[in-house]
CSV table of C-alpha atoms and ligand atoms in Angstrom, one decimal:
chain,number,residue,atom,x,y,z
B,30,MET,CA,-34.0,-73.4,3.1
B,31,ARG,CA,-34.4,-73.5,7.1
B,32,THR,CA,-38.3,-72.9,8.1
B,33,ARG,CA,-39.3,-72.9,11.4
B,34,GLU,CA,-42.7,-72.6,13.0
B,35,GLY,CA,-44.7,-69.0,12.8
B,36,PRO,CA,-46.7,-66.8,14.8
B,37,ASP,CA,-49.5,-68.5,17.2
B,38,ASP,CA,-52.8,-68.7,15.2
B,39,SER,CA,-54.5,-66.8,17.7
B,40,MET,CA,-52.9,-63.9,16.8
B,41,THR,CA,-55.1,-60.6,15.7
B,42,ALA,CA,-54.6,-58.5,12.8
B,43,THR,CA,-53.9,-55.3,15.1
B,44,GLU,CA,-51.6,-57.8,18.0
B,45,HIS,CA,-48.2,-57.1,17.8
B,46,ILE,CA,-45.8,-60.4,16.3
B,47,PRO,CA,-42.7,-60.0,18.4
B,48,VAL,CA,-39.7,-60.5,15.5
B,49,LEU,CA,-36.8,-62.6,16.5
B,50,ALA,CA,-38.9,-63.7,19.8
B,51,ARG,CA,-37.3,-67.5,20.0
B,52,GLU,CA,-33.8,-67.1,18.8
B,53,LEU,CA,-33.5,-63.3,21.4
B,54,VAL,CA,-34.5,-65.4,24.7
B,55,ASP,CA,-32.0,-68.3,23.0
B,56,LEU,CA,-29.7,-65.5,23.3
B,57,LEU,CA,-30.6,-64.3,26.2
B,58,ASN,CA,-30.5,-67.8,27.6
B,59,PRO,CA,-32.1,-67.3,31.0
B,60,VAL,CA,-31.7,-67.7,34.0
B,61,ALA,CA,-34.5,-70.0,36.1
B,62,ASP,CA,-35.1,-67.5,39.0
B,63,GLY,CA,-33.3,-64.8,37.5
B,64,VAL,CA,-34.5,-60.3,37.2
B,65,TYR,CA,-35.4,-59.6,33.4
B,66,LEU,CA,-35.8,-56.0,32.4
B,67,ASP,CA,-38.0,-55.9,29.1
B,68,ALA,CA,-37.4,-52.4,28.7
B,69,THR,CA,-39.4,-52.5,24.8
B,70,PHE,CA,-42.7,-53.6,26.5
B,71,GLY,CA,-44.8,-52.7,23.9
B,72,GLY,CA,-47.3,-55.7,23.1
B,73,GLY,CA,-45.7,-57.5,25.5
B,74,GLY,CA,-44.4,-60.8,23.1
B,75,HIS,CA,-40.8,-61.3,24.4
B,76,THR,CA,-42.2,-60.6,27.7
B,77,ARG,CA,-44.5,-63.8,26.9
B,78,GLU,CA,-41.8,-66.1,25.3
B,79,LEU,CA,-39.4,-64.7,28.3
B,80,LEU,CA,-41.8,-65.7,30.9
B,81,ARG,CA,-42.2,-69.3,29.3
B,82,ARG,CA,-38.4,-69.8,30.0
B,83,LEU,CA,-38.3,-68.6,34.0
B,84,GLY,CA,-39.3,-70.6,36.9
B,85,PRO,CA,-41.8,-69.2,39.6
B,86,LYS,CA,-39.2,-67.2,41.6
B,87,GLY,CA,-38.3,-65.2,38.0
B,88,VAL,CA,-39.2,-61.4,37.5
B,89,VAL,CA,-39.8,-59.8,34.4
B,90,ILE,CA,-39.8,-55.3,34.9
B,91,ALA,CA,-41.7,-54.5,31.7
B,92,MET,CA,-41.0,-51.1,30.5
B,93,ASP,CA,-42.2,-49.0,27.8
B,94,ARG,CA,-42.9,-45.0,27.2
B,95,ASP,CA,-45.8,-45.5,25.9
B,96,ARG,CA,-48.4,-45.6,28.8
B,97,GLU,CA,-51.6,-46.7,27.0
B,98,SER,CA,-49.5,-49.4,25.0
B,99,LEU,CA,-48.3,-50.7,28.7
B,100,GLU,CA,-51.2,-50.9,30.4
B,101,ARG,CA,-53.2,-52.5,27.1
B,102,ALA,CA,-50.9,-54.7,27.5
B,103,ALA,CA,-50.7,-55.2,31.3
B,104,ALA,CA,-54.0,-55.6,31.4
B,105,GLY,CA,-54.0,-58.8,28.6
B,106,MET,CA,-51.3,-60.4,30.9
B,107,ASP,CA,-52.3,-62.5,34.0
B,108,ASP,CA,-48.6,-62.9,35.7
B,109,PRO,CA,-47.8,-62.2,39.1
B,110,ARG,CA,-44.2,-62.2,37.8
B,111,VAL,CA,-44.6,-59.3,36.0
B,112,VAL,CA,-43.6,-56.0,37.5
B,113,TYR,CA,-44.7,-52.9,35.2
B,114,VAL,CA,-43.2,-49.5,35.6
B,115,HIS,CA,-44.1,-46.3,32.8
B,116,GLY,CA,-40.3,-45.0,31.4
B,117,SER,CA,-37.7,-44.4,28.7
B,118,PHE,CA,-34.2,-45.7,28.2
B,119,SER,CA,-32.7,-42.8,29.5
B,120,GLU,CA,-34.6,-43.6,32.4
B,121,MET,CA,-34.0,-46.9,32.3
B,122,ALA,CA,-31.7,-47.8,35.7
B,123,ALA,CA,-32.9,-45.1,37.7
B,124,LYS,CA,-36.6,-47.0,37.0
B,125,VAL,CA,-35.1,-49.9,37.8
B,126,ARG,CA,-33.4,-48.9,41.0
B,127,ALA,CA,-36.7,-47.1,42.3
B,128,LEU,CA,-38.3,-50.8,42.2
B,129,GLY,CA,-35.8,-52.3,44.4
B,130,PHE,CA,-33.4,-54.2,42.0
B,131,GLU,CA,-29.9,-53.2,42.0
B,132,GLU,CA,-28.8,-55.5,39.0
B,133,VAL,CA,-30.5,-57.5,36.7
B,134,ASP,CA,-29.6,-60.7,34.6
B,135,GLY,CA,-30.9,-59.3,31.2
B,136,VAL,CA,-32.1,-56.8,29.1
B,137,VAL,CA,-34.1,-56.5,25.8
B,138,MET,CA,-34.6,-53.9,23.6
B,139,ASP,CA,-36.3,-54.2,20.2
B,140,LEU,CA,-36.4,-51.0,18.7
B,141,GLY,CA,-38.6,-48.7,17.0
B,142,ILE,CA,-42.4,-49.1,17.3
B,143,SER,CA,-45.3,-51.5,17.6
B,144,MET,CA,-47.7,-52.5,15.0
B,145,VAL,CA,-50.3,-51.5,17.4
B,146,GLN,CA,-49.1,-48.0,17.6
B,147,MET,CA,-48.5,-47.9,14.2
B,148,LYS,CA,-52.1,-49.2,13.1
B,149,ASP,CA,-53.7,-46.9,15.4
B,150,GLU,CA,-55.1,-44.0,13.6
B,151,VAL,CA,-55.0,-41.4,16.3
B,152,ARG,CA,-50.9,-41.9,16.9
B,153,GLY,CA,-50.8,-40.5,13.5
B,154,PHE,CA,-47.5,-42.8,13.0
B,155,SER,CA,-48.7,-43.8,9.3
B,156,PHE,CA,-49.0,-41.8,6.1
B,157,HIS,CA,-52.7,-43.7,5.3
B,158,SER,CA,-53.9,-41.8,8.6
B,159,THR,CA,-56.0,-39.1,8.9
B,160,ALA,CA,-55.0,-38.6,12.1
B,161,PRO,CA,-53.4,-35.4,13.4
B,162,LEU,CA,-49.7,-36.0,12.7
B,163,ASP,CA,-48.5,-36.4,16.3
B,164,MET,CA,-46.0,-39.6,16.5
B,165,ARG,CA,-45.0,-39.0,20.3
B,166,MET,CA,-44.5,-42.3,22.1
B,167,ASP,CA,-44.7,-40.7,24.9
B,168,ARG,CA,-47.9,-38.9,24.8
B,169,GLU,CA,-46.7,-36.4,27.8
B,170,SER,CA,-43.8,-35.1,25.6
B,171,PRO,CA,-43.5,-31.9,24.7
B,172,VAL,CA,-43.2,-31.7,20.9
B,173,THR,CA,-45.5,-33.5,17.9
B,174,ALA,CA,-44.3,-33.9,14.3
B,175,ALA,CA,-47.0,-31.1,13.3
B,176,ASP,CA,-45.2,-28.6,15.2
B,177,ILE,CA,-41.7,-30.1,14.0
B,178,VAL,CA,-43.9,-29.0,10.0
B,179,ASN,CA,-45.3,-26.0,10.7
B,180,GLY,CA,-42.4,-24.5,12.7
B,181,TRP,CA,-39.4,-25.7,12.4
B,182,SER,CA,-37.1,-23.5,9.4
B,183,GLU,CA,-36.5,-25.0,5.9
B,184,ARG,CA,-32.7,-25.7,7.0
B,185,ASP,CA,-33.7,-27.7,9.8
B,186,ILE,CA,-36.6,-29.7,8.5
B,187,ALA,CA,-33.9,-30.8,6.1
B,188,ARG,CA,-31.5,-31.7,8.0
B,189,ILE,CA,-33.5,-34.5,9.8
B,190,LEU,CA,-34.5,-35.4,6.6
B,191,LYS,CA,-31.4,-36.7,5.6
B,192,GLU,CA,-30.0,-37.5,8.9
B,193,TYR,CA,-32.3,-39.6,10.2
B,194,GLY,CA,-34.1,-40.7,7.0
B,195,GLU,CA,-31.2,-40.7,4.8
B,196,GLU,CA,-33.7,-38.9,2.1
B,197,LYS,CA,-32.2,-38.1,-1.0
B,198,LYS,CA,-34.5,-35.3,-1.7
B,199,ALA,CA,-34.0,-33.9,1.5
B,200,LEU,CA,-33.8,-30.3,0.2
B,201,GLN,CA,-36.3,-30.4,-2.0
B,202,ILE,CA,-39.1,-32.0,0.6
B,203,ALA,CA,-38.4,-29.4,2.9
B,204,ARG,CA,-39.0,-26.3,0.3
B,205,GLU,CA,-42.3,-28.3,-0.6
B,206,ILE,CA,-43.7,-28.0,2.8
B,207,VAL,CA,-42.4,-24.6,3.6
B,208,ARG,CA,-44.3,-23.9,0.5
B,209,GLN,CA,-47.4,-25.8,1.3
B,210,ARG,CA,-47.8,-24.3,4.9
B,211,GLN,CA,-47.5,-20.9,3.6
B,212,LYS,CA,-51.5,-22.0,2.5
B,213,GLY,CA,-52.6,-23.3,5.6
B,214,ARG,CA,-50.9,-25.4,8.4
B,215,ILE,CA,-50.3,-29.5,7.5
B,216,GLU,CA,-52.2,-30.8,9.8
B,217,THR,CA,-52.8,-34.3,9.2
B,218,CYS,CA,-50.4,-37.4,7.8
B,219,VAL,CA,-52.2,-37.9,4.5
B,220,GLN,CA,-51.9,-34.3,3.8
B,221,LEU,CA,-47.6,-34.7,4.7
B,222,ALA,CA,-48.3,-37.6,2.6
B,223,ALA,CA,-49.9,-35.7,0.1
B,224,VAL,CA,-46.9,-33.0,-0.1
B,225,VAL,CA,-43.8,-35.4,-0.5
B,226,GLU,CA,-45.3,-36.8,-3.2
B,227,ARG,CA,-45.8,-33.6,-4.8
B,228,VAL,CA,-41.4,-34.3,-4.9
B,229,TYR,CA,-41.5,-38.1,-5.3
B,230,ARG,CA,-43.8,-39.6,-8.1
B,231,ARG,CA,-44.9,-42.7,-6.7
B,232,ARG,CA,-43.0,-46.0,-7.5
B,233,GLY,CA,-43.1,-49.8,-6.7
B,234,ARG,CA,-44.7,-50.9,-3.1
B,235,ILE,CA,-42.6,-48.4,-1.1
B,236,HIS,CA,-44.6,-45.4,-0.2
B,237,PRO,CA,-42.3,-42.0,-0.9
B,238,ALA,CA,-42.9,-40.7,2.5
B,239,THR,CA,-41.2,-43.6,3.9
B,240,LYS,CA,-38.3,-41.9,5.2
B,241,THR,CA,-40.1,-38.5,5.5
B,242,PHE,CA,-42.0,-40.3,8.1
B,243,GLN,CA,-39.3,-42.4,9.5
B,244,ALA,CA,-37.0,-39.3,9.9
B,245,LEU,CA,-39.5,-37.4,11.9
B,246,ARG,CA,-40.6,-40.5,14.3
B,247,ILE,CA,-37.3,-40.4,14.9
B,248,ALA,CA,-36.5,-36.5,15.7
B,249,VAL,CA,-40.1,-36.2,17.8
B,250,ASN,CA,-38.8,-38.9,20.3
B,251,ASP,CA,-35.4,-38.5,19.8
B,252,GLU,CA,-34.5,-42.0,19.2
B,253,LEU,CA,-30.9,-41.9,18.3
B,254,ASP,CA,-29.9,-40.2,22.0
B,255,GLN,CA,-32.8,-42.4,23.9
B,256,LEU,CA,-30.8,-45.7,22.1
B,257,SER,CA,-27.0,-44.5,23.0
B,258,GLU,CA,-28.5,-43.2,26.7
B,259,GLY,CA,-29.9,-46.9,26.8
B,260,LEU,CA,-27.1,-49.0,26.0
B,261,SER,CA,-25.5,-47.4,28.9
B,262,ASN,CA,-27.8,-48.2,31.1
B,263,ALA,CA,-28.6,-51.2,30.1
B,264,VAL,CA,-25.1,-52.2,30.9
B,265,SER,CA,-24.3,-50.3,33.8
B,266,ILE,CA,-27.6,-52.9,35.3
B,267,LEU,CA,-26.6,-55.9,34.7
B,268,LYS,CA,-24.8,-57.6,36.5
B,269,LYS,CA,-21.0,-59.5,35.6
B,270,GLY,CA,-22.4,-62.3,32.9
B,271,GLY,CA,-25.9,-60.6,32.6
B,272,ARG,CA,-26.5,-60.2,28.5
B,273,LEU,CA,-28.2,-57.4,26.7
B,274,CYS,CA,-30.0,-58.6,23.7
B,275,VAL,CA,-31.2,-55.3,20.8
B,276,ILE,CA,-33.0,-55.9,18.4
B,277,THR,CA,-32.5,-52.7,15.8
B,278,TYR,CA,-34.9,-52.2,12.0
B,279,HIS,CA,-32.4,-49.5,10.3
B,280,SER,CA,-29.2,-48.7,9.6
B,281,LEU,CA,-29.0,-46.0,11.8
B,282,GLU,CA,-29.8,-47.8,14.8
B,283,ASP,CA,-27.9,-50.3,14.4
B,284,ARG,CA,-25.1,-48.7,13.5
B,285,ILE,CA,-24.8,-46.6,17.3
B,286,VAL,CA,-26.1,-50.1,18.4
B,287,LYS,CA,-22.5,-52.1,16.5
B,288,ARG,CA,-20.3,-49.0,17.8
B,289,PHE,CA,-21.4,-49.2,21.3
B,290,VAL,CA,-20.6,-53.0,21.5
B,291,LEU,CA,-17.1,-52.7,19.8
B,292,SER,CA,-16.0,-50.2,21.9
B,293,ALA,CA,-17.2,-51.8,24.8
B,294,GLU,CA,-15.8,-54.9,23.8
B,295,ARG,CA,-11.9,-53.7,22.3
B,296,GLN,CA,-11.4,-50.3,24.5
B,297,GLU,CA,-13.0,-51.0,27.6
B,298,GLY,CA,-12.9,-54.3,28.1
B,299,THR,CA,-16.3,-54.4,29.5
B,300,LEU,CA,-18.5,-56.8,27.4
B,301,ILE,CA,-18.4,-59.6,24.7
B,302,ARG,CA,-20.3,-60.0,21.7
B,303,LEU,CA,-22.4,-63.0,21.4
B,304,ASN,CA,-22.3,-63.5,18.0
B,305,LYS,CA,-20.2,-61.7,15.7
B,306,LYS,CA,-22.7,-61.3,12.6
B,307,PRO,CA,-26.0,-59.9,13.7
B,308,ILE,CA,-29.2,-62.7,13.5
B,309,THR,CA,-31.7,-62.1,10.6
B,310,PRO,CA,-35.2,-63.1,11.0
B,311,LEU,CA,-35.6,-66.5,8.5
B,312,TRP,CA,-37.6,-66.5,5.4
B,313,ASP,CA,-40.7,-67.7,7.2
B,314,GLU,CA,-41.0,-65.1,9.8
B,315,GLN,CA,-40.6,-62.3,6.9
B,316,ARG,CA,-43.3,-63.6,5.1
B,317,MET,CA,-45.6,-64.1,8.1
B,318,ASN,CA,-44.5,-60.5,9.4
B,319,PRO,CA,-43.1,-58.1,6.8
B,320,SER,CA,-42.1,-55.6,9.5
B,321,SER,CA,-39.2,-58.2,10.3
B,322,ARG,CA,-37.5,-58.2,7.0
B,323,SER,CA,-35.0,-55.4,8.6
B,324,ALA,CA,-34.7,-57.0,11.9
B,325,LYS,CA,-30.9,-57.4,13.0
B,326,LEU,CA,-30.3,-59.0,16.9
B,327,ARG,CA,-27.2,-58.8,18.4
B,328,GLY,CA,-26.2,-59.4,21.9
B,329,VAL,CA,-23.4,-58.9,24.4
B,330,GLU,CA,-22.4,-60.4,27.7
B,331,LYS,CA,-21.2,-58.4,30.9
B,332,LEU,CA,-17.5,-59.1,31.5
D,426,SAM,C1,-41.0,-52.8,18.4
D,426,SAM,S1,-41.9,-52.3,19.8
D,426,SAM,C2,-41.7,-53.7,21.5
D,426,SAM,C3,-42.4,-54.9,21.1
D,426,SAM,C4,-42.3,-56.0,21.9
D,426,SAM,N1,-41.0,-56.5,21.9
D,426,SAM,C5,-43.5,-56.9,21.4
D,426,SAM,O1,-42.8,-58.1,21.5
D,426,SAM,O2,-45.0,-56.8,21.4
D,426,SAM,C6,-41.1,-51.0,20.3
D,426,SAM,C7,-42.1,-50.1,21.7
D,426,SAM,O3,-41.2,-50.1,22.6
D,426,SAM,C8,-41.0,-48.6,22.9
D,426,SAM,N2,-40.0,-47.3,22.8
D,426,SAM,C9,-39.7,-47.4,22.1
D,426,SAM,N3,-38.2,-46.3,22.1
D,426,SAM,C10,-38.4,-46.3,23.9
D,426,SAM,C11,-37.5,-45.6,24.8
D,426,SAM,N4,-36.5,-44.8,24.0
D,426,SAM,N5,-38.2,-46.1,26.1
D,426,SAM,C12,-38.7,-47.1,26.3
D,426,SAM,N6,-39.7,-47.3,25.5
D,426,SAM,C13,-39.2,-47.6,23.9
D,426,SAM,C14,-42.7,-48.3,22.3
D,426,SAM,O4,-42.9,-47.3,22.7
D,426,SAM,C15,-42.9,-49.6,21.4
D,426,SAM,O5,-44.1,-49.7,22.5
């Protein structure tokens, strides 16, 4: 079995451990004085790994749609080569150009949320949390998970649970949500988790509300449209020979990336795949960082 070193010993439990960090930067193959966009800065783990491989003239544009995460991680990163910007995937090209960069040598997209966001009690991402059902990555965006759970029709809730959660019991859960909210608003994460548990009896280690929470998070943050727009934006700002590396965590995301890449390679002839099969974490990384288990890394080069 192949093994390799795990994350830094200095990491605390609340820090985000970057997934496939070395593999991602190897695939990106950075040039020393290049300009790179980390479009999912998060806790800054991938940016840190990238900075190790850049020279003094290299630049990393660190972007995140979560202003709090961005400010917190920026405060812990004292490096003049990093430029910070608040923004989402759909604004990627405009944000980069507004900073004065026409093109970049590489783009990193590490999808989903960070451990820091997940563990932040008040953000409402975790089914163990007594916090309000929020789930917005960008707290300036208008719709929260509570708005969906308490305001949408049974049909629309069932649709997102099926489409975004691939939840087999979507209809029953939606029906139970509507039944319970007639007795009083479903305000917190634990309340919603309890509603799902009325439909599903708990079996094994996976919480029965996992798919429901995934679906709500995707809907609240419009994650799939954001991803499609992000991929097009990334390619539009890449130099010829520049590279885009994407890490996905579930099949819906991975399908979008795979289709985008295949169409660009075979139909438009604008990209070439760097790896035909996705790179996945080694056993050691999966053991040390269970949230890396479903990660898939794909890289492309602009022609
Ligand atoms: C998995 S974390 C990234 C962790 C980071 N690579 C690290 O090593 O610390 C994903 C981050 O991307 C951000 N994000 C997710 N979707 C985004 C979008 N559409 N636009 C910008 N940032 C996004 C989230 O707010 C989160 O901070």
